[in-house]
Amino acid sequence: MTVKGSNGNNQGEQESTHLQGLVHSVFPRFHIVLCLVAIFLGVAYIVGNFVGWVMHSFAHEIGFALPSLLIGWPFQALLLIVIGYMNFKVGKAISKGEAQAYSSSLYMNIITVVILLTIGPLGLLPAIAFFILMLALFAPSVKSYWYKEFREDMGPRSKELKFSLHLLRRSPLVIAGIVIVAVYFSIALLAPWITPYGATERVWADAKLPPGTPSGEAKVSTRLISSNYSLDIGLYPDYYHGEIQISAGEVATSIPPIIAFSIYVRNTSLDSPVVVLIHTAVYRLDLTTFDTLDWGQRDPYLVSAGNKTTLFRSNIVVNNTPSTYVWVVWYTASTKTTPWMVEMILNLKYNQYYPIHYWGTDESGGDMFSRIIWAAGVDLRVSLSVVFVALASGAVIGAASGYFGGALDEIVMRITDIFFAFPGLILAMAIVMALGTRNLDNIAYALMITWWPTYARLVRGQVLSEREKLYVEAARSVGASDTRILVSHIIPNTVQPLIVQATMDTGGVLLTAAGLSFIGFGSAAGTAEWGLMISTGQYYLLNYPWMAMIPGLAILFAALAFNLVGDGIRDIMDPKIRRRG
Amino acid sequence: MKLRDFILRRIILAVPVVFGVLTITWFLSYVVGNPVAMFITERTSPAAIPGIIREHGFDQPLVIQYFLYLRSLLIGDWGTSYSTGGDRPVLEIIARKFPATIELAIVAMIFAVVLGIPLGILSATRKDKPADHVTRVFSLAGVSMPIFWFALMLKYVFFYQFSVWGLPYLPNGDRIDNELWKAVLNNGVGYDYTTSITGFVLVDSLLYGQPFLFWNAVLHLIMPGFCLGYLTLAIVTRMMRSSMLEVMKEDYITLARSKGLTERIVVYRHALRNALIPTVTVIGLAFGGLMTGAVLTETIFNWPGLGRWATGAILASDMAAINGFVLLVALVFVSANLIVDLAYGTLDPRIRFG
């Protein structure tokens, strides 16, 4: 066994050194390129954003630019510079032939790609370039060496993972939570495709309809068939005509398509009136016998344009089958002494249907179902961004505070004490009030400021207990730097309670944000947002209870799902409960 | 460490927190926001504004402004609130409205403790039985419940639908039926700060010797009290369950069982006392949640306390009122935490010596 094992290792080593040589010859000084690219992007990002910020501040009030300055780009730019520096170090390690450098470098570049993607559309190009370079460099090494090492490393971990999944399968509540969360995220992402109405779209005639009522106004898709414009038309009869093909996709509903003619007759001189006779028709031509089938026409109609523009409308219903029609508009002036003109717009109105308001409508005819689904995106974005920023900043502050201790720790802990002296919603309330503008962004900023101490405390406590453990001592004794110990040894061990806390807080932030929105800090009336919808619905509670009831259920289930998942993860990952049976 | 030293240390530790709280409210309303707005009401003439700026020192450097702010807080000048009709000093309004909020919070706390602790015990002693699952879902729902929505739904069912079905229904809002108060006591004003003795309607009705009014007040308290207490109830239940489960694994419980004590005595005499300690802390910390909830609950139940006043102030952009409210809540929260800390130290000697 031992001989075999050592043989295998030797082989692996040889292979990997060979590969390193190969990689090195193909990409000489590759790490320097990576490092320069990342630093260049970071610096460009800082400069660009600073210029943008200065311009923005001169054009507007400083209060709007400030929050994005504080939390946005410096964070990303710093990360990019750090990644550049680390790439440099890792690259050096690779060229020296240290095998484990592969894996750290791989992680690093994955993070780089993610960061680049957060920059926006422009970040996509460098991200793709990075990704390709990464694959080119690391795929061979992963295959030959790293994967094997990884398998061996991950042996106990994958066993634990399997056990976790086994525990997960046995707890139906957690699975229910995960499913609900997944459903919420997918409906938030798919909102444009699954909602019949837009987020702020209203059908005034449908106001206050109970759940399940079909709309009184049909939804219809429109396609422009033709538009014509003729100036100073003579005395003689004239006509427009053309063909229209109705495809199978345009007869998907039970209501047949309509060919809608809108004809404007305009009297271009003010001298005397003009009276125009208009006749519209649609038919299908049987190409074997040249018979006209499905003849639909609007009788000749006199349009009188005194000294203005007059609109003549004609809607002709055609068969609900895909086929080709011929349309004709024939017109002439019956009395004419002045120049006149005709403008014609011809539309196909297809796929008409009466959408059902599954969850009723609100007081101004907004479809509750659509609005709640649109609001899912809005509310989830708020709570996720709050939790993400609070987690990131709180974890960094807490880790530093716990690891370095001393005066820093004391100061940070006193500051968190002060923040904990305010109930969350009330501090957030004061912050939004101070920021001046009432909208969801300011709610999010306020909640970020309110929420970070939770994570700082949590991470600090974890770091304090991990710091004294033997493995940290071991790492320090082989000369690992503080940063390395903190980043690659301590923080991974504090992740689990952080995940639990973050999951549960996503629900908590959702509730608090909705509460703030309910008492009037949210967006302008009419925005699709759950708290605001309940706030409006409360005035119609007695007669139209669904207006307040359904958005509340949406919040309840979302928060419940996050809590279930957080609870479940804690139970599954907690080593004390884990093996109990 | 002696108990006295412990108490002193805790109180001294609370001082910087109070200062921090003052600094943050000052920073938010005087540095980020516009401080002059706190002293301007609808009836202030534009010509008087420079005078206000001078009088309150807003033309001074920030450091001096900070000390002026601390001074004005100390001498009881918390600004003028105009959102309650008539310009009134913030401190006076707080004094009038505080008892209503406290009364509601106490009732909510009673709901939470009286229901939460037995439910937690039930859940722990019947772990993984149907009773446990029901309790867990009930408490999870409490943690995930948007309180303002819950209040609306309670009102819809127990006020509106019950009256539609012809059942005895709970009142819609307010602290007490004012017409009833007028009719019974024959004083024409109804219940407000002029006719109240202590500010607590339950106590006042008894002091007036009117059990009928007392019952009416109790009916008015049920819905808002339960609504406000549900979150705390959920937290207490969960905490009680987990600490009970923790305690039941201890050696002394095994010992008690092996001595042949009945399960009832083991649970209530041995386990419960030790399991209560973490729950007490949670109850103290839940006080902040109650203040938060009061803002939302009072608005919906038309409860004339601080929360409704604050909501009205927000809608009217009444800076002085909001600033005063935030400050007050923070101070109350700090003192509640301090009291819990002290109680905790008294209950559990390990904390004191640790």
Short mmCIF file of C-alpha atoms in Angstrom, two decimals, chain A residues 62-287:
data_model
loop_
_atom_site.label_atom_id
_atom_site.label_comp_id
_atom_site.label_asym_id
_atom_site.label_seq_id
_atom_site.Cartn_x
_atom_site.Cartn_y
_atom_site.Cartn_z
CA ILE A 62 -24.29 66.37 -1.91
CA GLY A 63 -26.67 64.35 0.22
CA PHE A 64 -27.65 62.09 -2.64
CA ALA A 65 -24.16 61.28 -3.82
CA LEU A 66 -22.73 60.65 -0.39
CA PRO A 67 -24.29 57.30 0.52
CA SER A 68 -23.26 55.69 -2.73
CA LEU A 69 -19.78 57.10 -2.23
CA LEU A 70 -19.60 55.57 1.21
CA ILE A 71 -20.73 52.07 0.44
CA GLY A 72 -20.26 51.56 -3.27
CA TRP A 73 -17.13 51.89 -5.28
CA PRO A 74 -14.36 52.27 -2.70
CA PHE A 75 -15.30 48.86 -1.41
CA GLN A 76 -15.09 47.28 -4.84
CA ALA A 77 -11.96 49.21 -5.80
CA LEU A 78 -10.20 48.18 -2.61
CA LEU A 79 -11.13 44.57 -3.22
CA LEU A 80 -9.75 44.79 -6.74
CA ILE A 81 -6.46 46.20 -5.49
CA VAL A 82 -6.22 43.54 -2.82
CA ILE A 83 -6.92 40.88 -5.41
CA GLY A 84 -4.24 42.35 -7.63
CA TYR A 85 -1.74 42.18 -4.80
CA MET A 86 -2.72 38.64 -3.95
CA ASN A 87 -2.53 37.60 -7.57
CA PHE A 88 0.99 38.87 -7.53
CA LYS A 89 1.89 36.81 -4.47
CA VAL A 90 0.13 33.73 -5.74
CA GLY A 91 1.74 34.10 -9.13
CA LYS A 92 5.12 34.14 -7.47
CA ALA A 93 4.16 31.00 -5.60
CA ILE A 94 3.11 29.30 -8.81
CA SER A 95 6.36 30.09 -10.54
CA LYS A 96 8.20 28.65 -7.56
CA GLY A 97 6.16 25.50 -8.02
CA GLU A 98 4.14 25.55 -4.83
CA ALA A 99 1.21 23.38 -5.62
CA GLN A 100 -1.42 24.73 -3.23
CA ALA A 101 -1.11 28.13 -4.85
CA TYR A 102 -3.27 26.83 -7.66
CA SER A 103 -6.36 26.48 -5.56
CA SER A 104 -6.04 29.84 -3.78
CA SER A 105 -5.44 31.54 -7.05
CA LEU A 106 -8.49 29.89 -8.51
CA TYR A 107 -10.70 31.15 -5.68
CA MET A 108 -9.22 34.58 -6.02
CA ASN A 109 -9.98 34.80 -9.69
CA ILE A 110 -13.50 33.57 -9.19
CA ILE A 111 -13.95 36.43 -6.73
CA THR A 112 -12.40 38.81 -9.26
CA VAL A 113 -14.90 37.79 -11.88
CA VAL A 114 -17.77 38.28 -9.45
CA ILE A 115 -16.50 41.70 -8.43
CA LEU A 116 -16.03 42.72 -12.04
CA LEU A 117 -19.58 41.67 -12.74
CA THR A 118 -20.88 43.93 -9.97
CA ILE A 119 -19.33 46.94 -11.68
CA GLY A 120 -21.95 46.81 -14.36
CA PRO A 121 -22.21 46.14 -18.07
CA LEU A 122 -18.68 47.39 -18.75
CA GLY A 123 -17.31 44.96 -16.21
CA LEU A 124 -18.56 42.10 -18.31
CA LEU A 125 -15.76 42.32 -20.90
CA PRO A 126 -12.85 42.16 -18.44
CA ALA A 127 -14.78 39.50 -16.56
CA ILE A 128 -15.01 37.30 -19.64
CA ALA A 129 -11.35 37.91 -20.45
CA PHE A 130 -10.39 37.01 -16.90
CA PHE A 131 -12.50 33.91 -16.98
CA ILE A 132 -10.89 32.65 -20.19
CA LEU A 133 -7.38 33.34 -18.91
CA MET A 134 -8.25 31.62 -15.68
CA LEU A 135 -9.48 28.50 -17.42
CA ALA A 136 -6.51 28.45 -19.74
CA LEU A 137 -4.10 28.58 -16.87
CA PHE A 138 -5.83 26.45 -14.32
CA ALA A 139 -7.75 23.78 -16.14
CA PRO A 140 -4.69 21.58 -16.79
CA SER A 141 -3.40 21.94 -13.28
CA VAL A 142 -6.78 21.28 -11.77
CA LYS A 143 -7.06 18.14 -13.79
CA SER A 144 -3.64 16.76 -13.01
CA TYR A 145 -2.92 17.70 -9.46
CA TRP A 146 -5.36 19.88 -7.71
CA TYR A 147 -8.39 17.70 -8.24
CA LYS A 148 -6.69 14.72 -6.63
CA GLU A 149 -5.51 16.80 -3.71
CA PHE A 150 -8.95 18.26 -3.47
CA ARG A 151 -10.57 14.84 -3.35
CA GLU A 152 -8.29 13.77 -0.55
CA ASP A 153 -8.74 17.05 1.30
CA MET A 154 -12.44 16.99 0.90
CA GLY A 155 -12.93 13.37 1.90
CA PRO A 156 -14.20 14.04 5.44
CA ARG A 157 -15.90 17.23 4.33
CA SER A 158 -17.89 15.58 1.58
CA LYS A 159 -18.92 12.94 4.08
CA GLU A 160 -20.17 15.69 6.38
CA LEU A 161 -21.92 17.36 3.47
CA LYS A 162 -23.67 14.11 2.64
CA PHE A 163 -24.73 13.78 6.25
CA SER A 164 -26.02 17.36 6.22
CA LEU A 165 -28.04 16.64 3.11
CA HIS A 166 -29.38 13.53 4.79
CA LEU A 167 -30.47 15.61 7.80
CA LEU A 168 -31.94 18.16 5.44
CA ARG A 169 -34.01 15.53 3.71
CA ARG A 170 -35.45 14.48 7.04
CA SER A 171 -36.72 17.94 8.01
CA PRO A 172 -39.77 18.84 5.94
CA LEU A 173 -40.05 22.34 7.40
CA VAL A 174 -36.61 23.34 6.12
CA ILE A 175 -37.35 21.94 2.69
CA ALA A 176 -40.60 23.86 2.67
CA GLY A 177 -38.66 26.99 3.59
CA ILE A 178 -36.10 26.47 0.84
CA VAL A 179 -38.84 25.84 -1.70
CA ILE A 180 -40.74 28.98 -0.69
CA VAL A 181 -37.57 31.09 -0.83
CA ALA A 182 -36.78 29.67 -4.26
CA VAL A 183 -40.31 30.41 -5.43
CA TYR A 184 -40.05 34.00 -4.20
CA PHE A 185 -36.75 34.55 -5.95
CA SER A 186 -37.94 33.03 -9.18
CA ILE A 187 -41.18 35.00 -9.28
CA ALA A 188 -39.20 38.15 -8.54
CA LEU A 189 -36.91 37.43 -11.48
CA LEU A 190 -39.65 36.24 -13.81
CA ALA A 191 -42.10 39.03 -12.97
CA PRO A 192 -42.20 40.50 -16.49
CA TRP A 193 -43.26 37.18 -17.95
CA ILE A 194 -45.76 35.95 -15.40
CA THR A 195 -47.70 39.11 -14.67
CA PRO A 196 -50.54 40.22 -16.92
CA TYR A 197 -50.16 43.85 -15.79
CA GLY A 198 -47.23 46.17 -15.14
CA ALA A 199 -46.13 47.28 -11.69
CA THR A 200 -47.96 50.61 -11.84
CA GLU A 201 -50.47 49.77 -14.54
CA ARG A 202 -54.07 50.54 -13.67
CA VAL A 203 -57.43 49.75 -15.19
CA TRP A 204 -59.67 52.34 -13.63
CA ALA A 205 -62.85 50.55 -14.61
CA ASP A 206 -61.72 47.50 -12.62
CA ALA A 207 -61.24 49.24 -9.27
CA LYS A 208 -62.05 47.25 -6.10
CA LEU A 209 -62.89 43.97 -7.79
CA PRO A 210 -62.83 40.91 -5.52
CA PRO A 211 -60.33 38.09 -6.16
CA GLY A 212 -61.07 35.89 -9.15
CA THR A 213 -63.06 38.43 -11.15
CA PRO A 214 -62.28 38.76 -14.86
CA SER A 215 -61.26 42.21 -15.96
CA GLY A 216 -63.80 44.40 -17.70
CA GLU A 217 -61.22 45.58 -20.18
CA ALA A 218 -59.48 43.21 -22.55
CA LYS A 219 -55.73 42.98 -22.72
CA VAL A 220 -54.67 43.07 -26.33
CA SER A 221 -51.42 42.88 -28.25
CA THR A 222 -51.04 45.24 -31.17
CA ARG A 223 -49.05 44.97 -34.37
CA LEU A 224 -48.74 47.80 -36.85
CA ILE A 225 -49.78 46.62 -40.29
CA SER A 226 -49.49 49.78 -42.29
CA SER A 227 -49.44 53.53 -41.95
CA ASN A 228 -49.98 55.89 -44.84
CA TYR A 229 -50.04 59.58 -45.29
CA SER A 230 -51.37 61.48 -48.33
CA LEU A 231 -51.32 65.20 -48.90
CA ASP A 232 -53.75 67.25 -50.94
CA ILE A 233 -55.83 64.48 -52.34
CA GLY A 234 -57.75 65.07 -55.52
CA LEU A 235 -61.40 64.91 -56.18
CA TYR A 236 -61.36 61.40 -57.56
CA PRO A 237 -61.79 58.28 -55.45
CA ASP A 238 -58.60 56.76 -54.17
CA TYR A 239 -57.68 53.73 -52.10
CA TYR A 240 -55.07 52.04 -49.98
CA HIS A 241 -54.75 48.31 -49.93
CA GLY A 242 -52.42 45.57 -48.77
CA GLU A 243 -52.08 42.09 -47.41
CA ILE A 244 -51.86 40.94 -43.86
CA GLN A 245 -50.69 37.58 -42.62
CA ILE A 246 -52.06 36.41 -39.31
CA SER A 247 -49.73 33.81 -37.85
CA ALA A 248 -50.56 30.96 -35.49
CA GLY A 249 -49.07 32.84 -32.54
CA GLU A 250 -51.55 35.64 -33.07
CA VAL A 251 -54.67 33.53 -32.64
CA ALA A 252 -53.71 32.04 -29.28
CA THR A 253 -56.80 33.22 -27.37
CA SER A 254 -60.47 32.53 -27.95
CA ILE A 255 -61.27 36.10 -28.98
CA PRO A 256 -60.61 36.53 -32.74
CA PRO A 257 -58.17 39.18 -33.96
CA ILE A 258 -59.36 42.59 -35.04
CA ILE A 259 -58.05 44.68 -37.88
CA ALA A 260 -58.35 48.24 -36.60
CA PHE A 261 -58.39 51.15 -39.03
CA SER A 262 -57.75 54.64 -37.70
CA ILE A 263 -58.19 57.20 -40.44
CA TYR A 264 -57.59 60.89 -39.83
CA VAL A 265 -59.16 63.29 -42.30
CA ARG A 266 -57.54 66.67 -42.04
CA ASN A 267 -58.78 69.84 -43.58
CA THR A 268 -55.60 71.73 -44.44
CA SER A 269 -57.26 75.00 -45.21
CA LEU A 270 -59.72 76.85 -43.08
CA ASP A 271 -61.76 78.19 -45.98
CA SER A 272 -64.53 75.68 -46.30
CA PRO A 273 -65.51 72.29 -44.90
CA VAL A 274 -64.75 68.98 -46.52
CA VAL A 275 -66.88 65.85 -46.39
CA VAL A 276 -65.20 62.54 -47.12
CA LEU A 277 -66.76 59.18 -47.84
CA ILE A 278 -64.72 56.27 -46.43
CA HIS A 279 -65.22 52.57 -46.92
CA THR A 280 -63.08 49.89 -45.28
CA ALA A 281 -63.09 46.19 -46.08
CA VAL A 282 -61.21 42.99 -45.33
CA TYR A 283 -61.50 39.70 -47.19
CA ARG A 284 -59.68 36.48 -47.79
CA LEU A 285 -58.89 35.42 -51.32
CA ASP A 286 -59.29 31.81 -52.33
CA LEU A 287 -56.31 31.49 -54.66
#
